[in-house]
Structures are given as structure tokens and as C-alpha cells.
XYZ file of C-alpha atoms in Angstrom:
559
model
C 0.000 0.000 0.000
C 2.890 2.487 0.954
C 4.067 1.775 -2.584
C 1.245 2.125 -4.236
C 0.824 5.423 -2.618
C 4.170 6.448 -3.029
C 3.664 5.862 -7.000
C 0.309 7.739 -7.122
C 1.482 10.810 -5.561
C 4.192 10.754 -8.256
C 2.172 10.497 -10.609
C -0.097 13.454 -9.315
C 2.333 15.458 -7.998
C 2.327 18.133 -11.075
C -1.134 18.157 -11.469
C -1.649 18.990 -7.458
C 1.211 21.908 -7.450
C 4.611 20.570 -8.795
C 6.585 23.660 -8.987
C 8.726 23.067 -11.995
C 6.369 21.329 -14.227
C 4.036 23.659 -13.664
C 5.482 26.833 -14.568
C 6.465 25.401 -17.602
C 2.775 24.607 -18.667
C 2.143 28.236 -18.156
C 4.989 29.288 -19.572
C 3.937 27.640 -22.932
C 0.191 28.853 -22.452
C 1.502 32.657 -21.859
C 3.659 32.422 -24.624
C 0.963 30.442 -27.037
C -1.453 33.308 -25.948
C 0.907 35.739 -26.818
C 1.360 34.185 -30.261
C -2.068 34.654 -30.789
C -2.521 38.261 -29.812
C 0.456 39.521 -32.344
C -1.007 36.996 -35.283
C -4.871 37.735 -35.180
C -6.513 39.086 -37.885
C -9.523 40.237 -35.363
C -10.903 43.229 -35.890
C -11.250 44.675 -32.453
C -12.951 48.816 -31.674
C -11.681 51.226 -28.948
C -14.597 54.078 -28.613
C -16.411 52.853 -31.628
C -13.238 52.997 -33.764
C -11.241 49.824 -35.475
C -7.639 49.460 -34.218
C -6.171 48.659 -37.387
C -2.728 46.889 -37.266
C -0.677 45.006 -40.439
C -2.288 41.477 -39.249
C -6.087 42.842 -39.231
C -5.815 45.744 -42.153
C -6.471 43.415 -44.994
C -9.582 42.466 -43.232
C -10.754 45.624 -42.666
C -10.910 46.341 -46.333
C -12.758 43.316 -47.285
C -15.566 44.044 -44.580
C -15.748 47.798 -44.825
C -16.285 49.073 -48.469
C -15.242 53.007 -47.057
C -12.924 52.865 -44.569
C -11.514 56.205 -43.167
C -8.062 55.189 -41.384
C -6.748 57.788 -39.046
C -2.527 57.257 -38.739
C -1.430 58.936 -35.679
C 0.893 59.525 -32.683
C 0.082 58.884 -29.432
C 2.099 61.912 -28.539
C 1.270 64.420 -30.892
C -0.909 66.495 -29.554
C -3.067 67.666 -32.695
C -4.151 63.700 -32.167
C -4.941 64.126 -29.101
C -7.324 66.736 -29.801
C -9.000 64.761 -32.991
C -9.438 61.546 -31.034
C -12.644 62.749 -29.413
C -14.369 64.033 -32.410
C -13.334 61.221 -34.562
C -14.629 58.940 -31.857
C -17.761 61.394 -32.125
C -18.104 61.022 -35.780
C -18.006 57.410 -35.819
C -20.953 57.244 -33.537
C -22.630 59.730 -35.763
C -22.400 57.098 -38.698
C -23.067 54.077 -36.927
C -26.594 55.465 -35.824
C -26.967 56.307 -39.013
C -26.638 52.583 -40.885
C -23.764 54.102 -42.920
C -21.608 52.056 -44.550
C -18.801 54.255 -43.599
C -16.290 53.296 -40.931
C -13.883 54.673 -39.149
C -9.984 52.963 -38.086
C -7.233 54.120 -36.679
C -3.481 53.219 -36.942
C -0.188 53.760 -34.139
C 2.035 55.147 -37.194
C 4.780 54.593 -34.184
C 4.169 50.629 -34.116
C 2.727 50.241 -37.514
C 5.858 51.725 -39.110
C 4.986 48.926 -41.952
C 1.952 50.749 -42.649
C 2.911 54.076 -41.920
C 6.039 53.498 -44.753
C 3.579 51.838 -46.811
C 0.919 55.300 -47.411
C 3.558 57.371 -47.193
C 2.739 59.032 -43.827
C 4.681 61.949 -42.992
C 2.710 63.693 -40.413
C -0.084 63.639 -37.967
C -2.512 63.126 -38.065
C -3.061 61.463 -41.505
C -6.121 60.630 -42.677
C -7.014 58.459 -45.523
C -10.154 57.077 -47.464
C -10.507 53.269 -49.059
C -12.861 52.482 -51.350
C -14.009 49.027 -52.071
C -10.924 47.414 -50.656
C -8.630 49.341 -52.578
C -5.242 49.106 -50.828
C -3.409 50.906 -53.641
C -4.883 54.187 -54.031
C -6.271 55.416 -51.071
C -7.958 59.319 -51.566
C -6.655 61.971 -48.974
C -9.196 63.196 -46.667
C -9.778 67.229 -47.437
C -12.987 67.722 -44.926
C -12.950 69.828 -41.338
C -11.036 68.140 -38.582
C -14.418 68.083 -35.994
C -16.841 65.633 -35.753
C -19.322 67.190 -37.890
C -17.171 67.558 -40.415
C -15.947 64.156 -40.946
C -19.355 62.741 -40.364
C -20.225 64.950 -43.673
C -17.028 64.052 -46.024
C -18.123 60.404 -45.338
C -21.948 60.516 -45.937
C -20.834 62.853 -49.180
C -18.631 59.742 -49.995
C -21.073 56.652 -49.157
C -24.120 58.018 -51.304
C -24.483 59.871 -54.381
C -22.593 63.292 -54.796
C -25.174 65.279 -56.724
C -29.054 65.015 -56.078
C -30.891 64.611 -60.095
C -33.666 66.999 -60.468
C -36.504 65.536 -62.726
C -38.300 68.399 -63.369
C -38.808 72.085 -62.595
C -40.917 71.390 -58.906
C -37.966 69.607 -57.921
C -35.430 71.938 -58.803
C -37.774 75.004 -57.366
C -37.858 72.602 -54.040
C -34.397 72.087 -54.101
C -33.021 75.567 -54.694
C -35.319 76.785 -51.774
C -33.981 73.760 -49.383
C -31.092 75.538 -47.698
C -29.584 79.175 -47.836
C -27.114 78.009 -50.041
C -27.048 75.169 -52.864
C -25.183 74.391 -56.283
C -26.542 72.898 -59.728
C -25.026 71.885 -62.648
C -26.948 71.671 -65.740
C -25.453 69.316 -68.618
C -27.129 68.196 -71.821
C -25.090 64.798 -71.295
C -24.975 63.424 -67.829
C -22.471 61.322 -69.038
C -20.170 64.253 -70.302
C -16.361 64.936 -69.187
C -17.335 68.063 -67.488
C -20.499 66.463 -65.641
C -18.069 63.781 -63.803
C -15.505 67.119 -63.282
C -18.831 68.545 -61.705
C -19.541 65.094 -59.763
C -15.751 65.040 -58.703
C -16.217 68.820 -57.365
C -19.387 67.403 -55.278
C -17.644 64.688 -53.927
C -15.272 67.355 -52.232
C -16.993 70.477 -51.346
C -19.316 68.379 -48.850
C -20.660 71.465 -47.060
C -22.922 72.521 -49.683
C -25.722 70.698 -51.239
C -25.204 69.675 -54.627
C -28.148 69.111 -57.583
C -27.795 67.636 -61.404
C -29.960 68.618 -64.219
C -30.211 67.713 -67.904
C -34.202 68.066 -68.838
C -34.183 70.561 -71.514
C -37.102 72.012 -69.781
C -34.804 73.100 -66.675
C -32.713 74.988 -68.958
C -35.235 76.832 -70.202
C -36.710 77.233 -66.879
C -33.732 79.089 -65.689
C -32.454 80.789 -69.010
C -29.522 78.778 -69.715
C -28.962 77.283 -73.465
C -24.991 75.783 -72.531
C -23.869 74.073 -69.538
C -23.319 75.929 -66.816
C -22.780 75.421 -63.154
C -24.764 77.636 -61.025
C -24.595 79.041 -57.247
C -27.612 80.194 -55.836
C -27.605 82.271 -52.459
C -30.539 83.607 -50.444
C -28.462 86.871 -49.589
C -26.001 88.695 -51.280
C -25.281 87.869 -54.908
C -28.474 85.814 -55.113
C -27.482 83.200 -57.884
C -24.176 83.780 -59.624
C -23.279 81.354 -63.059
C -20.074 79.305 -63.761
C -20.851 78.977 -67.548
C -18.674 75.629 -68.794
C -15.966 76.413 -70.982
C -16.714 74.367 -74.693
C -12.947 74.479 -75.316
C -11.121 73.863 -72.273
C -14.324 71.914 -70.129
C -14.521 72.190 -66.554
C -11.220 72.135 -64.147
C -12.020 70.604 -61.193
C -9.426 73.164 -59.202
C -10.776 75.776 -60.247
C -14.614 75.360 -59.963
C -13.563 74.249 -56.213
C -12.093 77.335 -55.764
C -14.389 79.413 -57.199
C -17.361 77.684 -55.659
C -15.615 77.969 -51.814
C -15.156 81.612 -52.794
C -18.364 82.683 -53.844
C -20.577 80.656 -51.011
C -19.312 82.896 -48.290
C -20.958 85.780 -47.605
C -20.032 88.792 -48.462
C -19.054 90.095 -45.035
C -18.011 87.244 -42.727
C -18.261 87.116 -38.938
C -15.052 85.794 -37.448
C -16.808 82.435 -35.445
C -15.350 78.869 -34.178
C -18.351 77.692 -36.425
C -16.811 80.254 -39.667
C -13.200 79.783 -39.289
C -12.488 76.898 -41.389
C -14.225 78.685 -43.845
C -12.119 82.157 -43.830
C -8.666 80.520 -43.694
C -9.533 77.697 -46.479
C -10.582 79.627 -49.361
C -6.931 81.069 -50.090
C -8.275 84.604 -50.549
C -4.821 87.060 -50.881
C -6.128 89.168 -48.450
C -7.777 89.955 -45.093
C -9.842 93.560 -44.532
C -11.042 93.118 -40.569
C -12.859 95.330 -39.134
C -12.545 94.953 -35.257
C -15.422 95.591 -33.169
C -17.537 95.312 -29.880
C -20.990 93.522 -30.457
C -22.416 95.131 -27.214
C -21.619 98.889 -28.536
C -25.058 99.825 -30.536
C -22.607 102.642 -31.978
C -19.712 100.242 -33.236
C -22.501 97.898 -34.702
C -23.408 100.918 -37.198
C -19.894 100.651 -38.743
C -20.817 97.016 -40.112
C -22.512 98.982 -42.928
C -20.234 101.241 -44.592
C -17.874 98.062 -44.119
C -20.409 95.708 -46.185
C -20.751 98.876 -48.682
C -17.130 98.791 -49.213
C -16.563 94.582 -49.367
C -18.942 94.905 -53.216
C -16.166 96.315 -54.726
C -13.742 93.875 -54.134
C -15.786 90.549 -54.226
C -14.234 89.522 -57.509
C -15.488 91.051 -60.943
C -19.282 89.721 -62.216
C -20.970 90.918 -65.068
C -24.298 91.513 -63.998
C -27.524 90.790 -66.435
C -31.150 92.318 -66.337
C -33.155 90.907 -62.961
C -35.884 88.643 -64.669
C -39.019 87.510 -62.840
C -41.092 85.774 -65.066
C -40.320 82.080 -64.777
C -38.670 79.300 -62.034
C -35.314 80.949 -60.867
C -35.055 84.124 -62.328
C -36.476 86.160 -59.661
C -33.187 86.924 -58.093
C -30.046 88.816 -59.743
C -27.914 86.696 -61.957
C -24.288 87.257 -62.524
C -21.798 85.675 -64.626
C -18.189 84.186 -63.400
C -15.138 85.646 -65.012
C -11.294 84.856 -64.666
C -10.074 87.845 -62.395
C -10.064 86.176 -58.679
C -11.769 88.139 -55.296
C -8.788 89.734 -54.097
C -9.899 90.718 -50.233
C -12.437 88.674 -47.450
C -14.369 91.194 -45.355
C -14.403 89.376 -41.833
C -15.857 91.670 -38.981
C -14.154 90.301 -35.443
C -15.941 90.786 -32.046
C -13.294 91.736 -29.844
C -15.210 90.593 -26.642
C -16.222 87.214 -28.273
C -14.753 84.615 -30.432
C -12.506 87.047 -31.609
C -10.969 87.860 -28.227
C -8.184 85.580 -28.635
C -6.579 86.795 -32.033
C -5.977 90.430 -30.558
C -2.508 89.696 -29.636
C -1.481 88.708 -33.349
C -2.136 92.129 -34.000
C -0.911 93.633 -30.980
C -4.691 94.919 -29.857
C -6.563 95.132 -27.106
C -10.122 95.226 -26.792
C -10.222 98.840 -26.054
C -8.555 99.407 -29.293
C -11.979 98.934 -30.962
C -12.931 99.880 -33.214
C -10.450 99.696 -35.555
C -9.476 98.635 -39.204
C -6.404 96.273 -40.385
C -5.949 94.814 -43.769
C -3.488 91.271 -43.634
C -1.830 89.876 -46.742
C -1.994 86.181 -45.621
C 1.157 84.876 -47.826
C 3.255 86.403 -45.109
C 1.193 88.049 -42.338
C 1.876 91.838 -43.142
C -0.550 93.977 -41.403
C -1.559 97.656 -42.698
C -3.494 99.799 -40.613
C -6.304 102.164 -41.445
C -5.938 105.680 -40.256
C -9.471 106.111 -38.240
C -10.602 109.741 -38.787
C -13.082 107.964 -41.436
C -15.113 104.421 -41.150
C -17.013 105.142 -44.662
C -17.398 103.191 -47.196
C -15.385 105.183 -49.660
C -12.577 105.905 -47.502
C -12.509 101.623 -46.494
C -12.248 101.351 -50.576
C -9.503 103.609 -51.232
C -7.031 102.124 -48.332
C -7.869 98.854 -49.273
C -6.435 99.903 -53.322
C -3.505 101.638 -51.677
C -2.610 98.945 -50.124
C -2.795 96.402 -53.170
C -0.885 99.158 -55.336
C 1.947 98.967 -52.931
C 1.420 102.101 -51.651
C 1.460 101.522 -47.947
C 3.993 100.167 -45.418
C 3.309 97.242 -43.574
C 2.519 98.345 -39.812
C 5.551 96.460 -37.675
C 4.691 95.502 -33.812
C 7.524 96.152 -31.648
C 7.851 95.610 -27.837
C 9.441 98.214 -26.007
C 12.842 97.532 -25.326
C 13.748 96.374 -21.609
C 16.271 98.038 -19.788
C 18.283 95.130 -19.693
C 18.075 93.804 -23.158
C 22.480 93.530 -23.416
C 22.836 92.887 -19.570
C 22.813 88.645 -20.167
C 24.820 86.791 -22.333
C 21.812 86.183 -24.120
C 20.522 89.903 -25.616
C 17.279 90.493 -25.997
C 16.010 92.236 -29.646
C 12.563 93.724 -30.288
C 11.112 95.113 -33.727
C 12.899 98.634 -32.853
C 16.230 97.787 -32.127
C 16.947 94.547 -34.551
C 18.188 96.623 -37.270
C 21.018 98.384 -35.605
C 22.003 94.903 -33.663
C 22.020 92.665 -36.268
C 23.276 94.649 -38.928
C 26.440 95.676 -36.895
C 28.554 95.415 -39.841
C 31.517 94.637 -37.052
C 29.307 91.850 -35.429
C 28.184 88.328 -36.047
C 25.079 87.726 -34.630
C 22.878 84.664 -34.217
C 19.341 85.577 -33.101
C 16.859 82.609 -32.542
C 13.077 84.285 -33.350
C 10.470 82.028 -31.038
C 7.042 81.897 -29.934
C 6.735 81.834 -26.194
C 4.230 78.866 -26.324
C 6.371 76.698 -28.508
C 7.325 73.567 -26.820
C 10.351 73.240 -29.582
C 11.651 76.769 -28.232
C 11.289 75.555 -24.619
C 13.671 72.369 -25.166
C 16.004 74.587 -26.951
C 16.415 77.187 -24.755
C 18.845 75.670 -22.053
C 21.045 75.169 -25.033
C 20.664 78.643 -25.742
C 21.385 80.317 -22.778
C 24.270 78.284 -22.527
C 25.579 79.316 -25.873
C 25.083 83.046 -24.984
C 27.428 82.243 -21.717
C 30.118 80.579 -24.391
C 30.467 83.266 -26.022
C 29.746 86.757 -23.837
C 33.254 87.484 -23.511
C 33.804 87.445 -27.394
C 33.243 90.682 -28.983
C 32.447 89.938 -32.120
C 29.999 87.374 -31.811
C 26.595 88.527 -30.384
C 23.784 85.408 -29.404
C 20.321 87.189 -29.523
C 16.605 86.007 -29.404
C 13.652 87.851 -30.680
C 9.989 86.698 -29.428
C 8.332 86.796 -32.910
C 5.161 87.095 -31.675
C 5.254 90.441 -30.640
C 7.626 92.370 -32.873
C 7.958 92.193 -36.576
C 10.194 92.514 -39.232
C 10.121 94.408 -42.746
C 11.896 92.336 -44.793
C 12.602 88.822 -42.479
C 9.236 86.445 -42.848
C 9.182 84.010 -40.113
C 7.041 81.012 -40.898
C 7.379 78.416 -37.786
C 9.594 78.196 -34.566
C 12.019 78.685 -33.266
C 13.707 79.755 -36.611
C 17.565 80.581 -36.090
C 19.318 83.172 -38.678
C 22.644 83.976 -38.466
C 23.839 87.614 -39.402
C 27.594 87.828 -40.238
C 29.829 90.512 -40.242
C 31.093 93.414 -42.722
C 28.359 95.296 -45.276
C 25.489 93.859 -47.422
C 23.217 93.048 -44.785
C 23.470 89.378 -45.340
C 21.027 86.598 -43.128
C 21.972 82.758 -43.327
C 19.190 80.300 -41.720
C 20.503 77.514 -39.176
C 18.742 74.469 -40.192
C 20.766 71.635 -38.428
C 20.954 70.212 -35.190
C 20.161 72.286 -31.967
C 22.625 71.733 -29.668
C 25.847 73.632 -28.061
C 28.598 71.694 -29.883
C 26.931 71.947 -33.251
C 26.193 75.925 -32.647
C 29.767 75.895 -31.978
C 31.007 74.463 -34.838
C 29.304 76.651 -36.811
C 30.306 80.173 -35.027
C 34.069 79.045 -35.294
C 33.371 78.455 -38.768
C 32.413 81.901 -39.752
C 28.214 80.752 -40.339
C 28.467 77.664 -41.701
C 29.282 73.836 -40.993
C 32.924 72.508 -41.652
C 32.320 69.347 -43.302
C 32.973 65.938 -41.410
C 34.935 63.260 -42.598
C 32.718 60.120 -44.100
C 32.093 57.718 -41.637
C 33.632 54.067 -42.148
C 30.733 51.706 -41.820
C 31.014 49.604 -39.300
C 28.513 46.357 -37.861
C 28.818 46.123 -33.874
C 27.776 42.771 -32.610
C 25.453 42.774 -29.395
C 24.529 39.874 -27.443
C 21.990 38.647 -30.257
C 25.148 38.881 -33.052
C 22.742 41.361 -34.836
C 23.720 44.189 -36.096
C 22.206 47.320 -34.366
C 18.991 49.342 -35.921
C 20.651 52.861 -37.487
C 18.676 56.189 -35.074
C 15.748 57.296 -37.463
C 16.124 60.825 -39.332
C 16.210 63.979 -37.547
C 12.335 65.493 -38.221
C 11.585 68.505 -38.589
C 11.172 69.795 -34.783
C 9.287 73.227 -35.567
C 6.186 74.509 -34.445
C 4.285 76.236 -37.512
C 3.045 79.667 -37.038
């Protein structure tokens, strides 16, 4: 019996506790488990959203005929920001029995992928169609909820709306303040899949398709034509179809974005998109307080002046006699609109781009025309808010025959006390031109993280070099001064000014530290170049040769 016992405990023993054999069993389960979480193919959601990774992407695209994949950084912070409304939006379309979905891709772990679409930035967003892995379309919509909810449903149903007959087109040119229809003898014509295409991407305005000869008629057309109709301002304006050249896709885009905003626009979180994505040259803002009956007056001498300047139209004879011709028609021509009107509510929305041009809110009201290529301001003189006097600063300016109105700080007392000296607008010129100094001024934004990690390395540059008279290490907060003739288009952005006459700049574009400054001081504004490195393979403990660092990015915060 003591044998038999003996024997059957043996034989037991692992199942009952043994220590060794035991941890191996769970050793191979952890590790068969494991297996199975890098290899599946499932297709698993976080917040309503796929988690796309290389083993489950195929399958997405088979089961999803428009996927919208989202590549991104955990640590980027405009991701950050997006992850809530594109959670948001994929709710929107699931409650809505779309067959839109929305994915989402760590471009940091799915470098695969990331290398694969050519993702160069976050976020990236990208549409596939029907499975297509090859040529996935660029996502162009608004980067909110709403927005992305929109470019999908434009995307998962037909772009244009066909209107049978002239009660359908009355109905659907009445439907919303603002709708487009294209009118082409052949539906099936090179310029009405151009007008489809422009549909497809200008998803915030409704689109209708006509080709009953009955509807041309209707609304006095005899060629194709493309036409805008508005409830305010213009009223309906035509795009008539070139025979010879058809219909560019850019440029009906353009045109369309352009002419569907109003004439004067209110500066909103709801209108913003809108102002900064048309591309218009130029910016006439007229800053005011909403609350001040007396400032609200100004808005009309403003919306007098903004006619002028909306682009040139050919007007024709107001008709009221059949469907559509009840409101003012005008025709498209080639010059472009030149200058938005965009009033700006200095106590609302508007509040927080005061700084950018140096106001306050007690400044109100005042007038500033921007050129947006590279953030000029002009101001108006303010003896005269009238419409007239609006128009003729407005031309002055776009005949070159006003200076740009520079912000400047005021100087502190102690700009030259620290090795690092501190510039503003008024004193730059007569620093950094020293024609017996070589100066290196780093322009930053206070916010910018990039400036922040930077600016030990700074101040310990400016300490390197104090007791050398020649060489002068500067910073200028671009924010708040300006420069005639020096554009600064992200941060921090380092130029170096050397020595002796011609007022010569050289940018700093490589790495940002205090050996590499260095270098480049000593060698009179530029890099001395470094011997080619012999290649070499280090062996580790795997007898693998060791992954090269990836490339240096870009590390600058645009402006």
C-alpha cells in the first residue's frame, strides 16, 4: 500500500502543485497566448473605432467598403485633440446605418503601414474604397466631428441630387440658404463627372444635377453651366462651362468655396475653417464690440465697401417671369476676389486673435488689412469708417502704396545685460546689422514647446560666447515684434547675421545643440564638413547588427 501510494502521488504530484512542471505549462500557455494576440486578424474597436494593425488591415478592407483610417501619434498632440471628435463622428455614422467606418493606426508601431501610405505627419487621414489598398484618396474635410461625419456621408451616397423636373429643382433651390446645380445636356459628359468630382469634395454645400431641356429653359440657360444660388447677397451667380477647355475641377472648387461665403463674414469657431480655407490674398477686418449699438453701425459702410472687391461679375437684367429668375444673376469671369471682409468681435470669439495684432479690446474699433502669404498687417488711419474711404485704403494697399505696420515691444532696460541679448522690432536693425558683429538671433514663440527644449542650449551658448566681442547670441519673441523684410514662418527659426556690409542673413537648419552651434560660429556661419564615416557592424549579445537612429524630423512649431 505504501508503494502504491508512493507511485500515485508521483504520478499526481504536477497536477496537485509541482513547482517546476508547472510553470512550464504556463509558460507555454503565456507564450501560445501571446502568439495569438500579435497573429490575429480580429478586428477589435476602442470608442467605436477599429484598431487597425498590419495582421487585421487586410480584413478591414474586405468588410468595410469606405474605410476612413486615421494614422497617428500617441504623442502628438493635434491627435490628441482629434481623437474625441473622430470617436464622435463614428458614432454619428453608426446610428446612421452608414456604410462608412472609421480605423485608426499607431504610425509609431505600424511603421509597416505608416512606410507603406507614405505618412509623414499627424494626423493622416485616408479614405478606401471598395478594398482598394493601392490608391487610397486623402481626406480634405474639417477636422471636428461634424465635419468628418459629412465628407463620409458625401462619400457613401451619391454626390449630386438629379432633379426631374422644374418642382424639384424650385424645391431644391429653396432647401437651404445656399445650394449648387449643374446643368449638362449629357450626364455622361467629361465636365459632368468634373462637376460630380467637385461634389464629392466640397461636402458642405448641397449639390443638384440637371439635364431636362425644360430646366434649362426654366432658368435661361442654353450651354452648360454650373450655377450658385444664395438667399443673400449675390443671389445666384453662373459658372458657364468652358466648350474648349471643359470644366477644371481646381478651379470650380475654388471658385465655388469663394463665392458661397458671404459677403461680409463674422469671425466664429463655427466660420473659421471657412475664412482661412478659401486662399483669398487678403484679409480687410474690421474689429469691433458687439455690445456697442454705436460700433454695430460701422458694419454697414464696411459691407458697402466689401462689393467692390468681391471679384469682378458681369451683372444681367433681374428677370421675374419664370422658375429661378427672380433673383439677380451674374456671370463668373477669370479675375479672382482679391480681399475677405471678416468683422471680429473683440469681446467674443474674436478675443483671442488680438494679440497677433498687438490689440486690445479697447482698441476697438479699428481697421487692419493682412496679406496672408506672409502676415503683413496695414493699418487704417481712423478719422473715417465710410465706405469710400474703407475702398480707397484697401487699393492703396494692393498698389503697394502703404507700409506694412511692424509691432515692436518696447525695449527692456536690460536687453544687453545677459549673455543672451534680448532684440525687439525697434532695435533689430542696428544689432544685427552691426557690420563689425556676427550675430545669431533665434526668433520664437513663447508657447512653442520646440523653443522651450532649446532654450537651455541657448542660454548656454550666450554664456560661451559673452566674452567674445564679435559674436553677439540674440533672441527675438516673434510674436510680438515684426520685421520688414525677415518672414518668419514656424519656430524657433535661427538666422545667423555675419559681419562686414550687405546686410546678409543665413538660416541655421541643423541640429540644436551647443557643440553643433559651436562648430558653426568658429566656422564663420556655416558647418565645416565631417569626414565620411567608415561603416562599421557592432555585434550585441543577439550577433545582430544594431537598428541605425531614425532621421532627424523637422522639430518646428508652424506659425
Amino acid at each position: 500500500l505504501v508503494w502504491v501510494l508512493v507511485l500515485l502521488l508521483a504520478w499526481l504530484g504536477p497536477a496537485l502543485g509541482g513547482e517546476e512542471e508547472d510553470g512550464e505549462v504556463v509558460a507555454e500557455e503565456e507564450e501560445e497566448e501571446e502568439e495569438e494576440d500579435v497573429l490575429s486578424d480580429e478586428l477589435e474597436e476602442e470608442d467605436g473605432v477599429l484598431v487597425l494593425h498590419e495582421h487585421n488591415f487586410a480584413r478591414a478592407l474586405s468588410e468595410h467598403r469606405l474605410l476612413l483610417v486615421e494614422f497617428y501619434a500617441p504623442w502628438c498632440r493635434h491627435c490628441q485633440r482629434l481623437a474625441p471628435a473622430y470617436a464622435q463622428a463614428a458614432a454619428t455614422l453608426r446610428n446612421e446605418s452608414s456604410p462608412a467606418q472609421l480605423g485608426k493606426v499607431d504610425a509609431t508601431v505600424q511603421v509597416a503601414l505608416a512606410s507603406e501610405f507614405g505618412v509623414t505627419a499627424y494626423p493622416t487621414l485616408k479614405l478606401f474604397r471598395d478594398g482598394n489598398r493601392t490608391h487610397p484618396l486623402d481626406y480634405t474635410g474639417r477636422m471636428d466631428a461634424e465635419g468628418i461625419a459629412r465628407w463620409m456621408r458625401r462619400r457613401a451616397g451619391p454626390s449630386a441630387t438629379l432633379l426631374q423636373d422644374t418642382a424639384a429643382a424650385a424645391a431644391f433651390v429653396g432647401s437651404q440658404d445656399l445650394v449648387v446645380v449643374g446643368f449638362f445636356k449629357d450626364l455622361g459628359s467629361e465636365a459632368a463627372q468634373a462637376f460630380y468630382e467637385v461634389a464629392s469634395e466640397v461636402v458642405d454645400v448641397p449639390f443638384g444635377v440637371a439635364e431636362a431641356a425644360e430646366l434649362f429653359q426654366a432658368y435661361g440657360l442654353s450651354a452648360d453651366t454650373v450655377c450658385l444660388f444664395k438667399k443673400s447677397d449675390e443671389g445666384r451667380t453662373d459658372f458657364p462651362v468652358d466648350p474648349a477647355r471643359g470644366l477644371d475641377v481646381a478651379e470650380l472648387t475654388r471658385l465655388l468655396r469663394v463665392h458661397s461665403l458671404e459677403l461680409v463674414m463674422e469671425f466664429t469657431n463655427e466660420t473659421s475653417n471657412q475664412i482661412f480655407g478659401v486662399k483669398i490674398p487678403h484679409h480687410m477686418l474690421l474689429f469691433l464690440n458687439k455690445s456697442s449699438s454705436a460700433q454695430l453701425a460701422l458694419r454697414d459702410s464696411f459691407r458697402a465697401a466689401a462689393g467692390a472687391f468681391r471679384g469682378q461679375v458681369r451683372r444681367s437684367h433681374r428677370r421675374d417671369t419664370r422658375v429661378g429668375r427672380g433673383a439677380p444673376r451674374h456671370r463668373c469671369c477669370l479675375f479672382p476676389v482679391q480681399v475677405l471682409f471678416v468683422v471680429v468681435d473683440v469681446t467674443g470669439y474674436g478675443a483671442d486673435v488680438l494679440p497677433f495684432f498687438g490689440l486690445t479690446p479697447a482698441d476697438a474699433p479699428t481697421l487692419r488689412l493682412i496679406k496672408m502669404e506672409n502676415n503683413r498687417k496695414y493699418r487704417m488711419d481712423q478719422d473715417s469708417f465710410s465706405d469710400t474711404a474703407i475702398r480707397t485704403f484697401i487699393q492703396a494697399v494692393l498698389d503697394g502704396k502703404v507700409k506694412p505696420h511692424l509691432l515692436s515691444a518696447e525695449p527692456p532696460e536690460d536687453w544687453d545685460a545677459r549673455p543672451v541679448k534680448v532684440l525687439v522690432g525697434k532695435t533689430f536693425e542696428q544689432v544685427a546689422f552691426d557690420e563689425t558683429k556676427n550675430v545669431f538671433v533665434k526668433f520664437y514663440a513663447p508657447w512653442c514647446s520646440h523653443c522651450q527644449a532649446m532654450a537651455a542650449a541657448w542660454e548656454e551658448l550666450g554664456e560661451r560666447y559673452k566674452e567674445h566681442e564679435d559674436i553677439v547670441i540674440a533672441e527675438l519673441d516673434a510674436t510680438a515684434n515684426e520685421l520688414e523684410n525677415i518672414t518668419i514662418n514656424g519656430f524657433p527659426t535661427l538666422h545667423y547675421f555675419p559681419a562686414g556690409p550687405g546686410r546678409k542673413m543665413v538660416e541655421y537648419k541643423s541640429a540644436r545643440d551647443v557643440e553643433t552651434f559651436s562648430k558653426f560660429l568658429e566656422n564663420g556661419g556655416t558647418l565645416p564638413e565631417e569626414p565620411p564615416a567608415v561603416p562599421k557592424t557592432p555585434e550585441n549579445s543577439t550577433g545582430r547588427e544594431e537598428p541605425s537612429p531614425p532621421a532627424a524630423a523637422d522639430t518646428r512649431d508652424e506659425l
